[in-house]
PDB file of C-alpha atoms in Angstrom:
ATOM      1  CA  MET A  16       3.871 -23.605  32.989  1.00  0.00           C
ATOM      2  CA  THR A  17       6.028 -21.500  30.666  1.00  0.00           C
ATOM      3  CA  PRO A  18       4.038 -18.510  29.328  1.00  0.00           C
ATOM      4  CA  PRO A  19       3.676 -18.384  25.557  1.00  0.00           C
ATOM      5  CA  GLU A  20       6.078 -16.165  23.694  1.00  0.00           C
ATOM      6  CA  ALA A  21       4.761 -12.842  22.500  1.00  0.00           C
ATOM      7  CA  PRO A  22       4.093 -12.560  18.786  1.00  0.00           C
ATOM      8  CA  CYS A  23       7.016 -11.051  16.939  1.00  0.00           C
ATOM      9  CA  VAL A  24       7.333  -8.732  13.964  1.00  0.00           C
ATOM     10  CA  LEU A  25       9.645 -10.181  11.324  1.00  0.00           C
ATOM     11  CA  TYR A  26      11.194  -7.882   8.750  1.00  0.00           C
ATOM     12  CA  PHE A  27      13.947  -7.498   6.173  1.00  0.00           C
ATOM     13  CA  ASP A  28      16.795  -5.039   6.655  1.00  0.00           C
ATOM     14  CA  ASP A  29      15.611  -2.634   3.943  1.00  0.00           C
ATOM     15  CA  GLU A  30      12.389  -2.101   5.920  1.00  0.00           C
ATOM     16  CA  ALA A  31      13.904  -1.830   9.372  1.00  0.00           C
ATOM     17  CA  ALA A  32      12.603   1.695  10.018  1.00  0.00           C
ATOM     18  CA  PRO A  33       8.894   1.022   9.289  1.00  0.00           C
ATOM     19  CA  ALA A  34       9.096  -2.353  11.051  1.00  0.00           C
ATOM     20  CA  LEU A  35      10.472  -0.800  14.216  1.00  0.00           C
ATOM     21  CA  ARG A  36       7.821   1.944  14.109  1.00  0.00           C
ATOM     22  CA  LEU A  37       5.109  -0.699  13.779  1.00  0.00           C
ATOM     23  CA  ALA A  38       6.575  -2.865  16.530  1.00  0.00           C
ATOM     24  CA  GLN A  39       6.808   0.102  18.896  1.00  0.00           C
ATOM     25  CA  ALA A  40       3.220   1.159  18.157  1.00  0.00           C
ATOM     26  CA  ALA A  41       1.979  -2.410  18.687  1.00  0.00           C
ATOM     27  CA  GLY A  42       4.142  -3.089  21.745  1.00  0.00           C
ATOM     28  CA  LEU A  43       5.765  -6.132  20.143  1.00  0.00           C
ATOM     29  CA  PRO A  44       9.355  -7.287  19.658  1.00  0.00           C
ATOM     30  CA  ALA A  45      10.826  -6.970  16.162  1.00  0.00           C
ATOM     31  CA  GLN A  46      13.502  -9.202  14.672  1.00  0.00           C
ATOM     32  CA  ALA A  47      15.261  -9.087  11.316  1.00  0.00           C
ATOM     33  CA  ILE A  48      15.421 -11.910   8.801  1.00  0.00           C
ATOM     34  CA  GLU A  49      18.985 -12.367   7.584  1.00  0.00           C
ATOM     35  CA  ARG A  50      19.318 -12.362   3.823  1.00  0.00           C
ATOM     36  CA  HIS A  51      22.229 -13.461   1.654  1.00  0.00           C
ATOM     37  CA  ARG A  52      22.391 -13.200  -2.110  1.00  0.00           C
ATOM     38  CA  PHE A  53      24.479 -15.719  -4.037  1.00  0.00           C
ATOM     39  CA  PRO A  54      26.413 -14.558  -7.140  1.00  0.00           C
ATOM     40  CA  ASP A  55      23.738 -16.060  -9.415  1.00  0.00           C
ATOM     41  CA  GLY A  56      21.005 -14.055  -7.683  1.00  0.00           C
ATOM     42  CA  GLU A  57      19.514 -16.804  -5.516  1.00  0.00           C
ATOM     43  CA  LEU A  58      18.554 -15.868  -1.962  1.00  0.00           C
ATOM     44  CA  LYS A  59      19.344 -17.556   1.333  1.00  0.00           C
ATOM     45  CA  LEU A  60      17.297 -16.537   4.375  1.00  0.00           C
ATOM     46  CA  ARG A  61      17.804 -17.180   8.086  1.00  0.00           C
ATOM     47  CA  LEU A  62      14.928 -16.518  10.437  1.00  0.00           C
ATOM     48  CA  PRO A  63      15.585 -15.242  13.995  1.00  0.00           C
ATOM     49  CA  VAL A  64      14.680 -18.259  16.132  1.00  0.00           C
ATOM     50  CA  ASN A  65      14.739 -18.434  19.915  1.00  0.00           C
ATOM     51  CA  GLU A  66      18.291 -19.332  20.960  1.00  0.00           C
ATOM     52  CA  THR A  67      17.066 -21.879  23.511  1.00  0.00           C
ATOM     53  CA  THR A  68      14.288 -23.624  21.621  1.00  0.00           C
ATOM     54  CA  GLY A  69      15.360 -23.029  18.034  1.00  0.00           C
ATOM     55  CA  ARG A  70      11.734 -22.102  17.344  1.00  0.00           C
ATOM     56  CA  LEU A  71       9.579 -19.084  16.538  1.00  0.00           C
ATOM     57  CA  PRO A  72       6.488 -17.965  18.485  1.00  0.00           C
ATOM     58  CA  ARG A  73       3.099 -19.495  17.679  1.00  0.00           C
ATOM     59  CA  HIS A  74       1.980 -16.203  16.090  1.00  0.00           C
ATOM     60  CA  ALA A  75       4.303 -14.170  13.896  1.00  0.00           C
ATOM     61  CA  LEU A  76       3.814 -11.084  11.753  1.00  0.00           C
ATOM     62  CA  LEU A  77       5.812 -10.457   8.600  1.00  0.00           C
ATOM     63  CA  LEU A  78       6.077  -6.865   7.380  1.00  0.00           C
ATOM     64  CA  ARG A  79       6.703  -6.541   3.644  1.00  0.00           C
ATOM     65  CA  SER A  80       5.388  -3.701   1.508  1.00  0.00           C
ATOM     66  CA  LEU A  81       5.136  -5.110  -2.004  1.00  0.00           C
ATOM     67  CA  HIS A  82       6.286  -2.271  -4.234  1.00  0.00           C
ATOM     68  CA  GLN A  83       8.894  -3.592  -6.688  1.00  0.00           C
ATOM     69  CA  PRO A  84       7.337  -6.939  -5.846  1.00  0.00           C
ATOM     70  CA  ASN A  85       8.851  -9.710  -7.938  1.00  0.00           C
ATOM     71  CA  GLU A  86      11.812 -10.706  -5.767  1.00  0.00           C
ATOM     72  CA  LYS A  87       9.803  -9.960  -2.621  1.00  0.00           C
ATOM     73  CA  LEU A  88       7.287 -12.651  -3.552  1.00  0.00           C
ATOM     74  CA  VAL A  89      10.121 -15.199  -3.528  1.00  0.00           C
ATOM     75  CA  GLU A  90      11.202 -13.843  -0.135  1.00  0.00           C
ATOM     76  CA  LEU A  91       7.669 -14.349   1.176  1.00  0.00           C
ATOM     77  CA  LEU A  92       7.609 -17.910  -0.104  1.00  0.00           C
ATOM     78  CA  LEU A  93      10.908 -18.804   1.582  1.00  0.00           C
ATOM     79  CA  ALA A  94      10.162 -16.942   4.817  1.00  0.00           C
ATOM     80  CA  ALA A  95       6.587 -18.168   5.271  1.00  0.00           C
ATOM     81  CA  ARG A  96       7.308 -21.833   4.593  1.00  0.00           C
ATOM     82  CA  THR A  97      10.345 -21.725   6.893  1.00  0.00           C
ATOM     83  CA  ALA A  98       8.352 -19.981   9.637  1.00  0.00           C
ATOM     84  CA  ARG A  99       5.790 -22.802   9.572  1.00  0.00           C
ATOM     85  CA  HIS A 100       8.587 -25.354   9.896  1.00  0.00           C
ATOM     86  CA  LEU A 101       9.896 -23.409  12.901  1.00  0.00           C
ATOM     87  CA  GLY A 102       6.638 -23.531  14.855  1.00  0.00           C
ATOM     88  CA  VAL A 103       4.515 -20.616  13.605  1.00  0.00           C
ATOM     89  CA  GLN A 104       0.875 -21.666  13.570  1.00  0.00           C
ATOM     90  CA  TYR A 105      -0.684 -18.317  12.653  1.00  0.00           C
ATOM     91  CA  LEU A 106       1.189 -16.118  10.233  1.00  0.00           C
ATOM     92  CA  THR A 107       0.094 -12.587   9.330  1.00  0.00           C
ATOM     93  CA  LEU A 108       1.328 -10.579   6.375  1.00  0.00           C
ATOM     94  CA  VAL A 109       1.386  -6.834   6.941  1.00  0.00           C
ATOM     95  CA  ALA A 110       1.699  -5.407   3.433  1.00  0.00           C
ATOM     96  CA  PRO A 111       1.018  -1.663   3.472  1.00  0.00           C
ATOM     97  CA  TYR A 112       1.116  -1.836  -0.336  1.00  0.00           C
ATOM     98  CA  LEU A 113      -0.181  -4.885  -2.206  1.00  0.00           C
ATOM     99  CA  ALA A 114       1.103  -5.567  -5.703  1.00  0.00           C
ATOM    100  CA  TYR A 115      -0.610  -7.264  -8.642  1.00  0.00           C
ATOM    101  CA  MET A 116      -4.114  -6.193  -7.657  1.00  0.00           C
ATOM    102  CA  ARG A 117      -4.896  -4.050 -10.742  1.00  0.00           C
ATOM    103  CA  GLN A 118      -5.041  -6.906 -13.300  1.00  0.00           C
ATOM    104  CA  ASP A 119      -8.315  -8.446 -12.128  1.00  0.00           C
ATOM    105  CA  ILE A 120      -9.692  -9.584 -15.482  1.00  0.00           C
ATOM    106  CA  ALA A 121      -8.336 -10.889 -18.783  1.00  0.00           C
ATOM    107  CA  PHE A 122      -8.873  -8.014 -21.201  1.00  0.00           C
ATOM    108  CA  HIS A 123      -7.403 -10.036 -24.083  1.00  0.00           C
ATOM    109  CA  PRO A 124      -7.256 -13.806 -24.683  1.00  0.00           C
ATOM    110  CA  GLY A 125      -4.329 -15.434 -22.938  1.00  0.00           C
ATOM    111  CA  GLU A 126      -3.703 -12.724 -20.341  1.00  0.00           C
ATOM    112  CA  ALA A 127      -2.820 -13.805 -16.818  1.00  0.00           C
ATOM    113  CA  VAL A 128      -5.259 -12.501 -14.208  1.00  0.00           C
ATOM    114  CA  SER A 129      -2.508 -11.625 -11.776  1.00  0.00           C
ATOM    115  CA  GLN A 130      -4.856 -10.636  -8.944  1.00  0.00           C
ATOM    116  CA  GLN A 131      -6.170 -14.193  -8.784  1.00  0.00           C
ATOM    117  CA  VAL A 132      -2.754 -15.801  -9.237  1.00  0.00           C
ATOM    118  CA  VAL A 133      -0.882 -13.696  -6.669  1.00  0.00           C
ATOM    119  CA  GLY A 134      -3.880 -13.597  -4.343  1.00  0.00           C
ATOM    120  CA  GLY A 135      -4.037 -17.372  -4.297  1.00  0.00           C
ATOM    121  CA  PHE A 136      -0.282 -17.554  -3.776  1.00  0.00           C
ATOM    122  CA  LEU A 137      -0.459 -15.290  -0.709  1.00  0.00           C
ATOM    123  CA  ALA A 138      -3.478 -17.168   0.677  1.00  0.00           C
ATOM    124  CA  GLY A 139      -1.430 -20.364   0.545  1.00  0.00           C
ATOM    125  CA  LEU A 140       1.249 -18.795   2.748  1.00  0.00           C
ATOM    126  CA  PHE A 141      -0.602 -16.608   5.280  1.00  0.00           C
ATOM    127  CA  ASP A 142      -3.559 -16.844   7.624  1.00  0.00           C
ATOM    128  CA  ALA A 143      -4.216 -13.101   7.684  1.00  0.00           C
ATOM    129  CA  VAL A 144      -3.367 -10.104   5.515  1.00  0.00           C
ATOM    130  CA  ILE A 145      -3.418  -6.460   6.577  1.00  0.00           C
ATOM    131  CA  THR A 146      -3.050  -3.821   3.894  1.00  0.00           C
ATOM    132  CA  VAL A 147      -3.884  -0.217   3.020  1.00  0.00           C
ATOM    133  CA  ASP A 148      -6.038   0.857   0.075  1.00  0.00           C
ATOM    134  CA  PRO A 149      -5.601  -2.193  -2.160  1.00  0.00           C
ATOM    135  CA  HIS A 150      -6.185  -1.311  -5.816  1.00  0.00           C
ATOM    136  CA  LEU A 151      -9.462  -3.212  -6.264  1.00  0.00           C
ATOM    137  CA  HIS A 152     -11.836  -2.488  -9.145  1.00  0.00           C
ATOM    138  CA  ARG A 153     -14.426  -5.159  -9.806  1.00  0.00           C
ATOM    139  CA  ILE A 154     -14.548  -6.770  -6.360  1.00  0.00           C
ATOM    140  CA  GLU A 155     -15.736  -5.332  -3.073  1.00  0.00           C
ATOM    141  CA  ARG A 156     -13.691  -7.213  -0.473  1.00  0.00           C
ATOM    142  CA  LEU A 157     -10.019  -8.120  -0.220  1.00  0.00           C
ATOM    143  CA  GLU A 158     -10.815 -11.717   0.729  1.00  0.00           C
ATOM    144  CA  GLN A 159     -12.279 -12.170  -2.754  1.00  0.00           C
ATOM    145  CA  ALA A 160      -8.755 -11.620  -4.092  1.00  0.00           C
ATOM    146  CA  ILE A 161      -6.825 -13.199  -1.199  1.00  0.00           C
ATOM    147  CA  PRO A 162      -9.016 -15.893   0.386  1.00  0.00           C
ATOM    148  CA  VAL A 163      -7.555 -15.905   3.906  1.00  0.00           C
ATOM    149  CA  PRO A 164      -9.446 -16.273   7.211  1.00  0.00           C
ATOM    150  CA  GLN A 165      -8.761 -12.616   8.036  1.00  0.00           C
ATOM    151  CA  ALA A 166      -8.306  -9.852   5.483  1.00  0.00           C
ATOM    152  CA  VAL A 167      -8.076  -6.365   6.996  1.00  0.00           C
ATOM    153  CA  VAL A 168      -8.198  -3.270   4.810  1.00  0.00           C
ATOM    154  CA  LEU A 169      -7.231   0.168   6.099  1.00  0.00           C
ATOM    155  CA  SER A 170      -7.539   3.426   4.196  1.00  0.00           C
ATOM    156  CA  GLY A 171      -5.237   6.381   3.846  1.00  0.00           C
ATOM    157  CA  ALA A 172      -8.159   8.638   2.906  1.00  0.00           C
ATOM    158  CA  GLU A 173      -8.954   9.922   6.387  1.00  0.00           C
ATOM    159  CA  PRO A 174      -5.339  10.394   7.591  1.00  0.00           C
ATOM    160  CA  LEU A 175      -4.596  12.272   4.370  1.00  0.00           C
ATOM    161  CA  ALA A 176      -7.737  14.341   4.883  1.00  0.00           C
ATOM    162  CA  ASP A 177      -6.456  15.303   8.346  1.00  0.00           C
ATOM    163  CA  LEU A 178      -3.207  16.498   6.804  1.00  0.00           C
ATOM    164  CA  ILE A 179      -5.038  18.436   4.092  1.00  0.00           C
ATOM    165  CA  ALA A 180      -7.202  20.118   6.735  1.00  0.00           C
ATOM    166  CA  GLN A 181      -4.003  21.393   8.374  1.00  0.00           C
ATOM    167  CA  ARG A 182      -2.179  22.414   5.204  1.00  0.00           C
ATOM    168  CA  ARG A 183      -5.088  23.573   2.987  1.00  0.00           C
ATOM    169  CA  PRO A 184      -8.168  24.491   5.059  1.00  0.00           C
ATOM    170  CA  ASN A 185     -11.347  24.682   2.948  1.00  0.00           C
ATOM    171  CA  ALA A 186      -9.660  22.823   0.087  1.00  0.00           C
ATOM    172  CA  LEU A 187     -11.575  21.440  -2.867  1.00  0.00           C
ATOM    173  CA  LEU A 188     -10.839  17.712  -3.153  1.00  0.00           C
ATOM    174  CA  VAL A 189     -10.811  16.278  -6.660  1.00  0.00           C
ATOM    175  CA  GLY A 190     -10.470  12.654  -7.701  1.00  0.00           C
ATOM    176  CA  PRO A 191      -8.804  11.884 -11.040  1.00  0.00           C
ATOM    177  CA  ASP A 192     -11.349   9.251 -12.130  1.00  0.00           C
ATOM    178  CA  GLY A 193     -14.638   7.573 -11.290  1.00  0.00           C
ATOM    179  CA  GLU A 194     -12.912   4.747  -9.406  1.00  0.00           C
ATOM    180  CA  SER A 195     -11.847   7.259  -6.763  1.00  0.00           C
ATOM    181  CA  ALA A 196     -15.396   8.538  -6.067  1.00  0.00           C
ATOM    182  CA  GLN A 197     -16.108   6.568  -2.885  1.00  0.00           C
ATOM    183  CA  TRP A 198     -12.601   7.161  -1.580  1.00  0.00           C
ATOM    184  CA  ILE A 199     -12.852  10.910  -2.255  1.00  0.00           C
ATOM    185  CA  ALA A 200     -16.241  11.071  -0.547  1.00  0.00           C
ATOM    186  CA  GLN A 201     -14.809   9.328   2.528  1.00  0.00           C
ATOM    187  CA  ALA A 202     -11.955  11.817   2.806  1.00  0.00           C
ATOM    188  CA  ALA A 203     -14.207  14.819   2.150  1.00  0.00           C
ATOM    189  CA  ALA A 204     -16.759  13.793   4.764  1.00  0.00           C
ATOM    190  CA  ARG A 205     -14.164  13.821   7.539  1.00  0.00           C
ATOM    191  CA  HIS A 206     -13.736  17.619   7.382  1.00  0.00           C
ATOM    192  CA  GLY A 207     -16.663  18.735   5.231  1.00  0.00           C
ATOM    193  CA  PHE A 208     -14.550  19.415   2.143  1.00  0.00           C
ATOM    194  CA  ASP A 209     -16.193  20.203  -1.175  1.00  0.00           C
ATOM    195  CA  HIS A 210     -15.353  17.423  -3.603  1.00  0.00           C
ATOM    196  CA  ALA A 211     -15.758  16.241  -7.178  1.00  0.00           C
ATOM    197  CA  VAL A 212     -14.464  13.529  -9.489  1.00  0.00           C
ATOM    198  CA  CYS A 213     -13.035  13.722 -13.011  1.00  0.00           C
ATOM    199  CA  THR A 214     -13.862  11.404 -15.895  1.00  0.00           C
ATOM    200  CA  LYS A 215     -10.869   9.492 -17.266  1.00  0.00           C
ATOM    201  CA  VAL A 216     -10.405   7.556 -20.485  1.00  0.00           C
ATOM    202  CA  ARG A 217      -7.190   5.523 -20.600  1.00  0.00           C
ATOM    203  CA  HIS A 218      -5.497   4.848 -23.950  1.00  0.00           C
ATOM    204  CA  GLY A 219      -2.423   3.100 -22.489  1.00  0.00           C
ATOM    205  CA  ASP A 220      -0.060   3.165 -19.501  1.00  0.00           C
ATOM    206  CA  ARG A 221       1.040   6.743 -20.280  1.00  0.00           C
ATOM    207  CA  HIS A 222      -1.823   8.117 -22.390  1.00  0.00           C
ATOM    208  CA  VAL A 223      -5.080   9.253 -20.779  1.00  0.00           C
ATOM    209  CA  ALA A 224      -7.782  11.791 -21.461  1.00  0.00           C
ATOM    210  CA  ILE A 225      -9.601  13.624 -18.662  1.00  0.00           C
ATOM    211  CA  GLU A 226     -12.697  15.757 -18.390  1.00  0.00           C
ATOM    212  CA  LEU A 227     -13.287  17.978 -15.368  1.00  0.00           C
ATOM    213  CA  PRO A 228     -16.621  17.653 -13.583  1.00  0.00           C
ATOM    214  CA  ALA A 229     -18.985  20.585 -13.249  1.00  0.00           C
ATOM    215  CA  LEU A 230     -17.236  22.573 -10.523  1.00  0.00           C
ATOM    216  CA  ASN A 231     -16.117  26.081  -9.736  1.00  0.00           C
ATOM    217  CA  ALA A 232     -12.385  25.925  -9.149  1.00  0.00           C
ATOM    218  CA  GLN A 233     -11.877  29.682  -9.489  1.00  0.00           C
ATOM    219  CA  GLY A 234      -9.588  30.887  -6.710  1.00  0.00           C
ATOM    220  CA  ARG A 235      -9.750  27.556  -4.858  1.00  0.00           C
ATOM    221  CA  ALA A 236      -6.945  25.582  -3.282  1.00  0.00           C
ATOM    222  CA  VAL A 237      -7.438  22.202  -4.953  1.00  0.00           C
ATOM    223  CA  VAL A 238      -5.999  18.916  -3.747  1.00  0.00           C
ATOM    224  CA  LEU A 239      -5.950  15.972  -6.143  1.00  0.00           C
ATOM    225  CA  LEU A 240      -6.462  12.882  -4.005  1.00  0.00           C
ATOM    226  CA  ASP A 241      -5.905   9.277  -5.114  1.00  0.00           C
ATOM    227  CA  ASP A 242      -5.019   5.880  -3.703  1.00  0.00           C
ATOM    228  CA  MET A 243      -1.839   5.583  -5.768  1.00  0.00           C
ATOM    229  CA  ALA A 244       0.318   7.434  -8.269  1.00  0.00           C
ATOM    230  CA  SER A 245       2.645   5.645 -10.650  1.00  0.00           C
ATOM    231  CA  THR A 246       3.601   7.586 -13.785  1.00  0.00           C
ATOM    232  CA  GLY A 247       1.893  10.777 -12.576  1.00  0.00           C
ATOM    233  CA  ARG A 248       0.446  11.478 -16.033  1.00  0.00           C
ATOM    234  CA  THR A 249      -3.216  11.341 -15.005  1.00  0.00           C
ATOM    235  CA  LEU A 250      -2.681  13.641 -12.029  1.00  0.00           C
ATOM    236  CA  ALA A 251      -0.567  16.027 -14.132  1.00  0.00           C
ATOM    237  CA  LEU A 252      -3.265  16.316 -16.781  1.00  0.00           C
ATOM    238  CA  ALA A 253      -5.915  16.967 -14.129  1.00  0.00           C
ATOM    239  CA  ALA A 254      -3.693  19.609 -12.523  1.00  0.00           C
ATOM    240  CA  ARG A 255      -3.258  21.475 -15.819  1.00  0.00           C
ATOM    241  CA  LEU A 256      -7.011  21.491 -16.427  1.00  0.00           C
ATOM    242  CA  LEU A 257      -7.734  22.721 -12.907  1.00  0.00           C
ATOM    243  CA  LEU A 258      -5.211  25.542 -13.171  1.00  0.00           C
ATOM    244  CA  GLN A 259      -6.688  26.512 -16.539  1.00  0.00           C
ATOM    245  CA  ALA A 260     -10.073  26.565 -14.799  1.00  0.00           C
ATOM    246  CA  GLY A 261      -8.766  29.162 -12.359  1.00  0.00           C
ATOM    247  CA  ALA A 262      -7.594  27.132  -9.370  1.00  0.00           C
ATOM    248  CA  ALA A 263      -5.328  29.168  -7.105  1.00  0.00           C
ATOM    249  CA  SER A 264      -3.153  26.118  -6.395  1.00  0.00           C
ATOM    250  CA  VAL A 265      -3.108  22.385  -7.003  1.00  0.00           C
ATOM    251  CA  ASP A 266      -1.452  19.910  -4.636  1.00  0.00           C
ATOM    252  CA  VAL A 267      -1.432  16.109  -4.709  1.00  0.00           C
ATOM    253  CA  ALA A 268      -2.090  13.625  -1.908  1.00  0.00           C
ATOM    254  CA  VAL A 269      -1.813   9.855  -2.395  1.00  0.00           C
ATOM    255  CA  THR A 270      -1.716   6.765  -0.233  1.00  0.00           C
ATOM    256  CA  HIS A 271       0.877   4.914  -2.309  1.00  0.00           C
ATOM    257  CA  ALA A 272       3.787   6.958  -3.660  1.00  0.00           C
ATOM    258  CA  LEU A 273       4.971   4.658  -6.438  1.00  0.00           C
ATOM    259  CA  PHE A 274       6.137   7.627  -8.565  1.00  0.00           C
ATOM    260  CA  ALA A 275       8.039   5.690 -11.212  1.00  0.00           C
ATOM    261  CA  GLY A 276      10.700   7.358 -13.337  1.00  0.00           C
ATOM    262  CA  ASP A 277      10.124  11.069 -13.879  1.00  0.00           C
ATOM    263  CA  ALA A 278       6.675  11.126 -12.273  1.00  0.00           C
ATOM    264  CA  LEU A 279       7.454  13.866  -9.726  1.00  0.00           C
ATOM    265  CA  GLN A 280       9.055  16.045 -12.393  1.00  0.00           C
ATOM    266  CA  VAL A 281       5.966  15.600 -14.581  1.00  0.00           C
ATOM    267  CA  LEU A 282       3.721  16.703 -11.703  1.00  0.00           C
ATOM    268  CA  HIS A 283       5.743  19.804 -10.889  1.00  0.00           C
ATOM    269  CA  GLU A 284       6.016  20.777 -14.551  1.00  0.00           C
ATOM    270  CA  ALA A 285       2.216  20.600 -14.689  1.00  0.00           C
ATOM    271  CA  GLY A 286       2.015  23.190 -11.907  1.00  0.00           C
ATOM    272  CA  VAL A 287       1.546  20.928  -8.878  1.00  0.00           C
ATOM    273  CA  GLY A 288       2.827  22.547  -5.690  1.00  0.00           C
ATOM    274  CA  GLU A 289       3.118  20.114  -2.780  1.00  0.00           C
ATOM    275  CA  VAL A 290       3.007  16.302  -2.969  1.00  0.00           C
ATOM    276  CA  TRP A 291       2.019  14.365   0.166  1.00  0.00           C
ATOM    277  CA  SER A 292       1.812  10.627   0.744  1.00  0.00           C
ATOM    278  CA  THR A 293       1.482   8.063   3.493  1.00  0.00           C
ATOM    279  CA  ASP A 294       4.583   6.088   4.453  1.00  0.00           C
ATOM    280  CA  CYS A 295       3.190   2.804   3.078  1.00  0.00           C
ATOM    281  CA  ILE A 296       5.933   3.118   0.447  1.00  0.00           C
ATOM    282  CA  PRO A 297       9.081   4.976   1.568  1.00  0.00           C
ATOM    283  CA  HIS A 298       9.418   8.189  -0.440  1.00  0.00           C
ATOM    284  CA  PRO A 299      10.552  11.790   0.175  1.00  0.00           C
ATOM    285  CA  SER A 300       6.884  12.862  -0.065  1.00  0.00           C
ATOM    286  CA  ASN A 301       5.888  10.798   3.005  1.00  0.00           C
ATOM    287  CA  ALA A 302       3.895  13.027   5.342  1.00  0.00           C
ATOM    288  CA  VAL A 303       1.365  10.684   6.986  1.00  0.00           C
ATOM    289  CA  PRO A 304       2.565   7.817   9.247  1.00  0.00           C
ATOM    290  CA  MET A 305       0.532   4.598   9.180  1.00  0.00           C
ATOM    291  CA  ALA A 306       2.197   2.679  12.040  1.00  0.00           C
ATOM    292  CA  GLY A 307      -0.591   3.622  14.469  1.00  0.00           C
ATOM    293  CA  PRO A 308      -3.509   2.431  12.291  1.00  0.00           C
ATOM    294  CA  LEU A 309      -1.606  -0.718  11.324  1.00  0.00           C
ATOM    295  CA  ALA A 310      -0.865  -1.491  14.992  1.00  0.00           C
ATOM    296  CA  THR A 311      -4.542  -1.052  15.857  1.00  0.00           C
ATOM    297  CA  ALA A 312      -5.512  -3.436  13.074  1.00  0.00           C
ATOM    298  CA  LEU A 313      -3.020  -5.952  14.417  1.00  0.00           C
ATOM    299  CA  GLN A 314      -4.874  -6.135  17.709  1.00  0.00           C
ATOM    300  CA  SER A 315      -7.912  -7.753  16.096  1.00  0.00           C
ATOM    301  CA  VAL A 316      -5.676 -10.309  14.409  1.00  0.00           C
ATOM    302  CA  LEU A 317      -3.725 -11.052  17.589  1.00  0.00           C
ATOM    303  CA  ARG A 318      -6.955 -11.904  19.406  1.00  0.00           C
ATOM    304  CA  THR A 319      -7.441 -14.849  17.066  1.00  0.00           C
TER     305      THR A 319
END
């Protein structure tokens, strides 16, 4: 009897480096999906089938981090449906960053609840989803947003805490808003860091107000810790307040380094020293690799 083919990691050429790191950590082969763009913007994909059988393995993993997500969602649709046609029976999405999770309720009549729409879309394509620190507010579990048989959530809090312990021993960890409280507590507990959380009132995408908690920042090395940073305005405002309160230094650590536009400049102008992130989204600030934790998570999925 011919032994079953090993599961393979499928990836697109712009994510070759993280895909190969993941494949090496998981001990799996990795193969690229060929992509062609027509002059009108349409995409043509070609999946890497076995030369003898013209098929893919029974279990395949597709790595796609969903920052700048709109075209990538079309890629997922084409790749996933084609993979099923080519013999894949169990398809796992490894998305270190998940897009469209923040809009989880209609704040005004007529608004699309994108978390439900995109979550349902992904559930119709994949049997399992592995991600890191999804931006969930009013739900507790990822499978409530993406109803798949297996939904695995990892966190960057503890790996970032390990880095902070090396770079800023005895740091004071501060979260920029109440939503970060549990995440901050998780990171702080790993090395016994003092920690606190700010109060944030948002007036728009780029306009927020912040109040510092009751803390003594005088002479402390403070690290602002969050799951993601986009415009950087909230973190910059918190940094200014902490420095005014006497902090010796303020650094920033985030799981997802979105950092749109002039975000990094805004942070440094506010007095932020170092900026550290995981490599869930490629960025010059990447300091914490996630291939190992992602590969470990894959093992539970591969046993299915």
